[in-house]
mmCIF file of C-alpha atoms in Angstrom:
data_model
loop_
_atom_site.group_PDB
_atom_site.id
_atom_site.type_symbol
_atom_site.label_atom_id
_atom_site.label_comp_id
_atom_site.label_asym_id
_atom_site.label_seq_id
_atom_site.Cartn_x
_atom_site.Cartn_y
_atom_site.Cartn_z
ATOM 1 C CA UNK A 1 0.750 16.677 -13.201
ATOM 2 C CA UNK A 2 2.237 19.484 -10.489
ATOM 3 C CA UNK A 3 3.801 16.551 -9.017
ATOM 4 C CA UNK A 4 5.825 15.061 -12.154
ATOM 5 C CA UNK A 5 6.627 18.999 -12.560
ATOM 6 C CA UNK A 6 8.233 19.060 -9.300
ATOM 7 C CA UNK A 7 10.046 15.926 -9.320
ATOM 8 C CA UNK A 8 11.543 16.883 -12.253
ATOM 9 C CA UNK A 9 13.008 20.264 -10.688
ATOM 10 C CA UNK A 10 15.061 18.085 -7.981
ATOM 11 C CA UNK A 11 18.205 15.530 -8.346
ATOM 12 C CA UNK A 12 15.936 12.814 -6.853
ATOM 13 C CA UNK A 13 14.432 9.741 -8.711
ATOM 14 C CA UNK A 14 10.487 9.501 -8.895
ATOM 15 C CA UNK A 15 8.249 6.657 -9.728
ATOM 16 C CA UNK A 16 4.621 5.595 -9.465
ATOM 17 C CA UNK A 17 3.773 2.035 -7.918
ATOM 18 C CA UNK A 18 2.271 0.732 -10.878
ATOM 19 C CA UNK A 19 3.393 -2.446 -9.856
ATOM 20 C CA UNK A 20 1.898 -4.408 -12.450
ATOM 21 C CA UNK A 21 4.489 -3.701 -15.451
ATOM 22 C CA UNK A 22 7.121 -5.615 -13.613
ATOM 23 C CA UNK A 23 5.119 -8.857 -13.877
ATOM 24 C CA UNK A 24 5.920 -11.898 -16.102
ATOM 25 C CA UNK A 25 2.533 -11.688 -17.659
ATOM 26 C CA UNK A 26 3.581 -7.786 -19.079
ATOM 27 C CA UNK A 27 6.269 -8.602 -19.828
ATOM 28 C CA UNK A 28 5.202 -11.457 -21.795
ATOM 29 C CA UNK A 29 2.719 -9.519 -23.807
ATOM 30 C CA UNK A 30 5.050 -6.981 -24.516
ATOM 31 C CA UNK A 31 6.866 -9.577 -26.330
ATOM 32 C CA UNK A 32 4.083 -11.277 -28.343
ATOM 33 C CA UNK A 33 3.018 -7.547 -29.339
ATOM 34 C CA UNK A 34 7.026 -6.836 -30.430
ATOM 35 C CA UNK A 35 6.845 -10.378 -32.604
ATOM 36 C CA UNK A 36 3.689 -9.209 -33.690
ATOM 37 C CA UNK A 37 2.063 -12.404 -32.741
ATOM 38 C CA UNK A 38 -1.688 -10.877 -32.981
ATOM 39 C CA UNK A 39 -1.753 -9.581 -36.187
ATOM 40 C CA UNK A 40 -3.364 -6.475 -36.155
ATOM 41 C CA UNK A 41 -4.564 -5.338 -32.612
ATOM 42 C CA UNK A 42 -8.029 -4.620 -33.043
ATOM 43 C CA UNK A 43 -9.579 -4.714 -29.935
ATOM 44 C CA UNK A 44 -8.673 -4.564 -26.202
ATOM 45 C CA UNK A 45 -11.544 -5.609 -23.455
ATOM 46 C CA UNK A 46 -11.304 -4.730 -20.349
ATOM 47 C CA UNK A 47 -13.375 -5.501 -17.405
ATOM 48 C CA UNK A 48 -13.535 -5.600 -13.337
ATOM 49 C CA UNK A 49 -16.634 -6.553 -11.910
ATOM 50 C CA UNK A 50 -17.112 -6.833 -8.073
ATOM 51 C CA UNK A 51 -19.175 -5.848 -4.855
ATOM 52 C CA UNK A 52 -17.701 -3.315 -2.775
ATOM 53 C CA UNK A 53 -19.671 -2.221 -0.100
ATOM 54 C CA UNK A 54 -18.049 0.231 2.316
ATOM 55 C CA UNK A 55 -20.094 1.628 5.744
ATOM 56 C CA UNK A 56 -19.570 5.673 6.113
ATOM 57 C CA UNK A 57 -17.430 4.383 9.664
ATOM 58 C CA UNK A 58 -15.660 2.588 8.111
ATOM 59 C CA UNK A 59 -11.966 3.141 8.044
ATOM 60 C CA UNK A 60 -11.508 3.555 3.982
ATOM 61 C CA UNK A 61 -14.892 5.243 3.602
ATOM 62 C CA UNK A 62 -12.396 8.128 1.971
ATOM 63 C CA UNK A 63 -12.209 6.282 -0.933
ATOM 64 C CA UNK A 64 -16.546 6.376 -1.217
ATOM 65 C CA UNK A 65 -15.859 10.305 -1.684
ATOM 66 C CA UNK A 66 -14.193 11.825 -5.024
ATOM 67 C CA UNK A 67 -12.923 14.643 -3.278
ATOM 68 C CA UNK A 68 -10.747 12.646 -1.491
ATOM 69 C CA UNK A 69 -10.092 9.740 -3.466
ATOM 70 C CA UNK A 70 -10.345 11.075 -7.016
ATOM 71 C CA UNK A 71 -12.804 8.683 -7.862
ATOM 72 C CA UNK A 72 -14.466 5.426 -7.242
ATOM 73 C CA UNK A 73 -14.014 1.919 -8.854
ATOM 74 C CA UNK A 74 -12.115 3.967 -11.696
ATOM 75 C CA UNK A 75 -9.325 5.022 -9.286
ATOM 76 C CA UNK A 76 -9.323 1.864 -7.032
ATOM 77 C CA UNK A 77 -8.662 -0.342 -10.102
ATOM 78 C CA UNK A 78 -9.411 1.243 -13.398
ATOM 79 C CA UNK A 79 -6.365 3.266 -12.932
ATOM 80 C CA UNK A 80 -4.615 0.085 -12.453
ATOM 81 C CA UNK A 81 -6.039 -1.525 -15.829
ATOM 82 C CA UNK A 82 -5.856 1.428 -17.951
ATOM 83 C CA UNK A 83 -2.151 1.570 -16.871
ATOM 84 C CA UNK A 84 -1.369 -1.614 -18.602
ATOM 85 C CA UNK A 85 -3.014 -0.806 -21.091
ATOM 86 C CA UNK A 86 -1.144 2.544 -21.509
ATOM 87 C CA UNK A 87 2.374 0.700 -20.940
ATOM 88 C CA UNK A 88 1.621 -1.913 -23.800
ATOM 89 C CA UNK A 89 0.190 0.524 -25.962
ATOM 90 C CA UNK A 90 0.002 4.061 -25.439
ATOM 91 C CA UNK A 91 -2.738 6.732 -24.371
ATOM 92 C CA UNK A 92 -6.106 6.222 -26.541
ATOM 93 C CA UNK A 93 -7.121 9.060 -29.006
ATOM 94 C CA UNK A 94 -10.256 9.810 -28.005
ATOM 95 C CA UNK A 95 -12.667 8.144 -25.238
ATOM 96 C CA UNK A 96 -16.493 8.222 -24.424
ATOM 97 C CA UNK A 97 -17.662 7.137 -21.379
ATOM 98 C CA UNK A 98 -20.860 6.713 -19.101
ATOM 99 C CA UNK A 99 -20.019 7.330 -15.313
ATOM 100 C CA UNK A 100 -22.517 6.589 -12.703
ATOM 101 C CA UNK A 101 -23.523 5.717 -9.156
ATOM 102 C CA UNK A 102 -26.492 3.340 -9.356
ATOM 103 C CA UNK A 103 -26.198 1.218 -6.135
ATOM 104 C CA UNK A 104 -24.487 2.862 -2.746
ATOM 105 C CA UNK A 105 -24.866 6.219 -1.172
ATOM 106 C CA UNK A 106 -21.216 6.791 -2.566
ATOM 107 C CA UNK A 107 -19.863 10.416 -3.279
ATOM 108 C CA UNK A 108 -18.348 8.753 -6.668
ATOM 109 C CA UNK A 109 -18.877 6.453 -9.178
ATOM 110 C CA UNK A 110 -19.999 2.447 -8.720
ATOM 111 C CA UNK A 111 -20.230 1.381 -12.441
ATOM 112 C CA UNK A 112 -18.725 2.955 -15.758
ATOM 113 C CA UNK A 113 -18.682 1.797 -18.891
ATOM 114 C CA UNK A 114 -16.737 3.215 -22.290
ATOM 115 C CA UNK A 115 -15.325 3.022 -25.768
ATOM 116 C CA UNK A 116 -12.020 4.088 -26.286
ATOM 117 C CA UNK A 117 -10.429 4.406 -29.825
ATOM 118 C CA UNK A 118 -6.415 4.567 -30.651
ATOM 119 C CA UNK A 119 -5.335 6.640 -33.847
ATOM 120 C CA UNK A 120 -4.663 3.577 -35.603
ATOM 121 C CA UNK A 121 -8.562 2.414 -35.266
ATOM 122 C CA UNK A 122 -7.708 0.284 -32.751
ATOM 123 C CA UNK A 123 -11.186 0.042 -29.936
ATOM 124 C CA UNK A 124 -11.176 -0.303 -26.324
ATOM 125 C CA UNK A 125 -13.993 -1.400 -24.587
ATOM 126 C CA UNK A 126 -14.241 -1.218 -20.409
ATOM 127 C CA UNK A 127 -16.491 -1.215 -18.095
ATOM 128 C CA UNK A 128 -16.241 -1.266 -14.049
ATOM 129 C CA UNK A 129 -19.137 -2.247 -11.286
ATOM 130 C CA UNK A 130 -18.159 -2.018 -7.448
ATOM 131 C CA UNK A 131 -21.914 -3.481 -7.341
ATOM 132 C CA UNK A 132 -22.166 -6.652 -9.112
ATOM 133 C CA UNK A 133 -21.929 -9.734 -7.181
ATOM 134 C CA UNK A 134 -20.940 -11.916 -10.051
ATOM 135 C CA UNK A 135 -17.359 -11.231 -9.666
ATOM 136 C CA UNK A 136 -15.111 -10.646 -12.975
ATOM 137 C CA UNK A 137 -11.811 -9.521 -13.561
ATOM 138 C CA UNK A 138 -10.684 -9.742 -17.374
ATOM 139 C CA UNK A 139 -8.058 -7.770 -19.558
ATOM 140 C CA UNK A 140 -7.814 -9.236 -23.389
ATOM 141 C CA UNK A 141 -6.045 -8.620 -26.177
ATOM 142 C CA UNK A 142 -7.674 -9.657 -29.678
ATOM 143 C CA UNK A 143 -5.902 -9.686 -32.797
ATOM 144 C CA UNK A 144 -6.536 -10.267 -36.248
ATOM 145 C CA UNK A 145 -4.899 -13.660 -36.124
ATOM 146 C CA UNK A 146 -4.698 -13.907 -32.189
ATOM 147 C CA UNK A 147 -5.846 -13.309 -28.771
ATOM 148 C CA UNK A 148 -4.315 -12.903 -25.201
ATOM 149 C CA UNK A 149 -6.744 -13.508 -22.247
ATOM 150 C CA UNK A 150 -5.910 -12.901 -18.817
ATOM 151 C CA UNK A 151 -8.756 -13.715 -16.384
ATOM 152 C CA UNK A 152 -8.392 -13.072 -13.620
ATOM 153 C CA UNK A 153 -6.411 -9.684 -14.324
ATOM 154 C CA UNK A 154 -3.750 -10.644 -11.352
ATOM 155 C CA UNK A 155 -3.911 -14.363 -11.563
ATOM 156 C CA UNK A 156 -0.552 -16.787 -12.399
ATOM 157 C CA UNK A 157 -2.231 -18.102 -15.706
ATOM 158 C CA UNK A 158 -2.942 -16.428 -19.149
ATOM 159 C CA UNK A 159 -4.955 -17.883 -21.738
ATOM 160 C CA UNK A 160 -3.343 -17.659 -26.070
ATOM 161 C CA UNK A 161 -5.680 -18.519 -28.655
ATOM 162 C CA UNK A 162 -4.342 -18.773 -32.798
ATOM 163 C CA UNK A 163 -7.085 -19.819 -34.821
ATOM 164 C CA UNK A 164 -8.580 -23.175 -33.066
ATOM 165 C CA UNK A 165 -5.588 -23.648 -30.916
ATOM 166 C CA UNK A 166 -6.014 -22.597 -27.525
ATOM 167 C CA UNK A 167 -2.681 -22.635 -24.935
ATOM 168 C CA UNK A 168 -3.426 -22.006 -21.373
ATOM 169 C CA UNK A 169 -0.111 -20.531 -20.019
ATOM 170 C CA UNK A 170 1.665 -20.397 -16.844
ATOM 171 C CA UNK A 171 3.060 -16.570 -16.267
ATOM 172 C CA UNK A 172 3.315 -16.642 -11.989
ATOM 173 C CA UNK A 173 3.422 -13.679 -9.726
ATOM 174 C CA UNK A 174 6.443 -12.717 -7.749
ATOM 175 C CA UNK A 175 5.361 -13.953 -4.183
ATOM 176 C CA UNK A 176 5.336 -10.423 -3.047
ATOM 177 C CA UNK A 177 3.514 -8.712 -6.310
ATOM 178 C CA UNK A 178 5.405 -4.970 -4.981
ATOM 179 C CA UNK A 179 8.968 -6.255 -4.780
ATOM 180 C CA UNK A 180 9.738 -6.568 -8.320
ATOM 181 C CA UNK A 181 9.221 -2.418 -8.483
ATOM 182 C CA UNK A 182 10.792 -1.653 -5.142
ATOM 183 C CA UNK A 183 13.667 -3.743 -6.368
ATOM 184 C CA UNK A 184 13.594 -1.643 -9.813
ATOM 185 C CA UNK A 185 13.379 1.547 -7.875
ATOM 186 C CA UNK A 186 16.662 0.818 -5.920
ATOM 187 C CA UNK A 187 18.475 -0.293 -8.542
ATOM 188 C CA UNK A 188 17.204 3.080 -10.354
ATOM 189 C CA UNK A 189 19.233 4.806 -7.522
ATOM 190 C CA UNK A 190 21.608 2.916 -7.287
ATOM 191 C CA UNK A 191 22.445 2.870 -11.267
ATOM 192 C CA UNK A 192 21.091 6.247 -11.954
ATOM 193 C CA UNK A 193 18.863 5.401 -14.845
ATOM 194 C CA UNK A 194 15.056 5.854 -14.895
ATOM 195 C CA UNK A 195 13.125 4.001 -12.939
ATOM 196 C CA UNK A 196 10.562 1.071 -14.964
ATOM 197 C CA UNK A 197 7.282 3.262 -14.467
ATOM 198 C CA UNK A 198 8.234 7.017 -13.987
ATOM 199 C CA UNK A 199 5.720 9.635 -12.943
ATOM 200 C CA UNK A 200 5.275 11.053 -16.562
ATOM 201 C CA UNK A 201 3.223 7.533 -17.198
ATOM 202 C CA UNK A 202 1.073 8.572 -13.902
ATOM 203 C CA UNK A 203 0.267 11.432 -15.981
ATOM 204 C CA UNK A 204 -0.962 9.609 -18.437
ATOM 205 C CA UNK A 205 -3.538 7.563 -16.814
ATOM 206 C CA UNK A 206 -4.636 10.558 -14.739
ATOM 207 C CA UNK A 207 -5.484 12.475 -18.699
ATOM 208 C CA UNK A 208 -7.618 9.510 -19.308
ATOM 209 C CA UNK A 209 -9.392 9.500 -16.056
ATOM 210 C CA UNK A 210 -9.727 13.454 -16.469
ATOM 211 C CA UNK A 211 -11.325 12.348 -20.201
ATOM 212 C CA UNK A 212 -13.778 9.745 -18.943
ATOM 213 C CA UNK A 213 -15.174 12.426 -15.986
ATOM 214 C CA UNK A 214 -15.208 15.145 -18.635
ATOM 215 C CA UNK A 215 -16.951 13.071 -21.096
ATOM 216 C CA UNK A 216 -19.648 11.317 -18.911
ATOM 217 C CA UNK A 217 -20.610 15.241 -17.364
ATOM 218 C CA UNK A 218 -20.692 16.591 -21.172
ATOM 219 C CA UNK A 219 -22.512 13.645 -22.582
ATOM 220 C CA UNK A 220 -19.459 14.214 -25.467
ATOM 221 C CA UNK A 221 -16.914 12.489 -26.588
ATOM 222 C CA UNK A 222 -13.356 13.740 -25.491
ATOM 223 C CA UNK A 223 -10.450 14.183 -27.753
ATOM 224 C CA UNK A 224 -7.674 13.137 -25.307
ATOM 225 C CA UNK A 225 -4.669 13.833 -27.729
ATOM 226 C CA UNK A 226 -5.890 17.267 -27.296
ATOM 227 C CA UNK A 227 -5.596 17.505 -23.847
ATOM 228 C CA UNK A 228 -1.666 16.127 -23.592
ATOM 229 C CA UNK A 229 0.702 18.694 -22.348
#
C-alpha cells in the first residue's frame, strides 16, 4: 500500500506484473462475462495443487519464510489466481479461511483452504497445497446457465459448457507469457495512459491476502470491504 502511495506522488508510470490479464484466455472471459453468457455467476472454484519441496540451502529457501516472502503457496500463486479473479470481478466481501503448514518445516503456509462471498451472493471457493503430489491447477467459472473451465490455470485450452454442450476451446499463450505486459507498459509511457494492471489492483490482492491471514489467526470471518482504504 506505501508503495502505490508513493508512486502516485511522482510523474512516473507504475504497474504490477500481473501478467496474466494480458492473456487471450482473460480477455476472453471478460467478454463472455460482458455478454453475460453465464447467467448469473454463482460460483467461482479455484484450485492449485502441487509438491513443492524446497531444502533450507537452497537458493529460494526465502520464499519457505513469511517474513521474507509474505507467505507461502498463497503468495507464490494464490496471489496470482486471486488476481484474476479480482480483474474479472472485483475484491470479495467478506472471506474465511483455514491457513496451515501440515507437511514441511516451512516458516509459512503449505495448504489453505477458504470461502469467499461477493455482495451480490456470489461464493468463492479455493484452496492451495504445496504438498500434494497429485498435481492440479483449475480456475472455473459457473453460471446459472454456463460454465468456463480452465485447467490447467496457464494452459492454451479452456473448456465452455451450456447445458449438455460442451466446447473445448483454443485461447494460446503469447510465446513469451511476460511480453504482452512489458509491451503494455511501454506503450503506457510512451502514450501516457495507465498502464493494463496498475499498482492500486496490487493493493487489492494484498487486502485479501491480509483477510485470509487475519481470518485463519482469529478463527473469524473477515469483512474485507471494511478494511479498503
Amino acid at each position: 500500500m506505501e508503495v502505490a502511495r508513493a508512486a502516485k506522488k511522482i510523474p512516473a508510470k507504475a504497474a504490477t506484473a500481473y501478467f496474466r490479464r494480458m492473456t487471450m484466455k482473460y480477455r476472453h472471459a471478460t467478454e463472455l462475462l460482458k455478454k453475460g453468457a453465464f447467467g448469473r455467476v454463482i460460483l467461482i472454484r479455484i484450485c492449485y495443487h502441487t509438491w513443492t519441496e524446497i531444502s533450507p540451502d537452497s537458493p529460494i529457501a526465502w520464499r519457505t519464510d513469511r517474513s521474507l516472502a509474505g507467505g507461502g503457496v498463497l503468495a507464490d500463486m494464490g496471489s496470482h489466481m486471486f488476481d484474476v479473479m479480482i480483474g474479472l470481478f472485483g475484491l470479495p466481501a467478506k472471506v474465511f479461511a483455514k491457513v496451515r503448514t501440515l507437511t514441511f518445516p516451512y516458516k509459512t503456509e503449505d495448504s489453505a483452504a477458504m470461502v469467499m462471498e461477493y455482495e451480490n451472493g456470489c461464493l468463492v471457493t479455493a484452496s492451495f497445497n504445496w504438498n500434494s503430489k497429485t498435481w492440479s491447477h483449475e480456475f472455473e467459472i459457473i453460471g446459472t446457465e454456463a460454465k468456463l473451465r480452465w485447467h490447467p490455470f496457464d494452459g492454451d485450452k479452456a473448456v465452455w459448457i451450456a447445458g449438455k454442450e460442451i466446447k473445448e476451446l483454443d485461447l494460446p499463450n503469447h510465446p513469451n507469457v511476460h511480453y504482452p505486459l512489458i509491451e503494455d507498459f511501454v506503450s503506457a509511457i510512451l502514450e501516457d495512459k495507465q498502464p493494463a494492471v496498475p499498482m492500486d489492483e496490487a493493493v487489492k490482492t494484498n487486502l485479501l491476502l491480509d483477510a485470509i491471514f487475519r481470518s485463519s489467526e482469529s478463527g473469524k470471518e473477515i469483512d474485507i470491504s471494511r478494511t479498503i482504504p
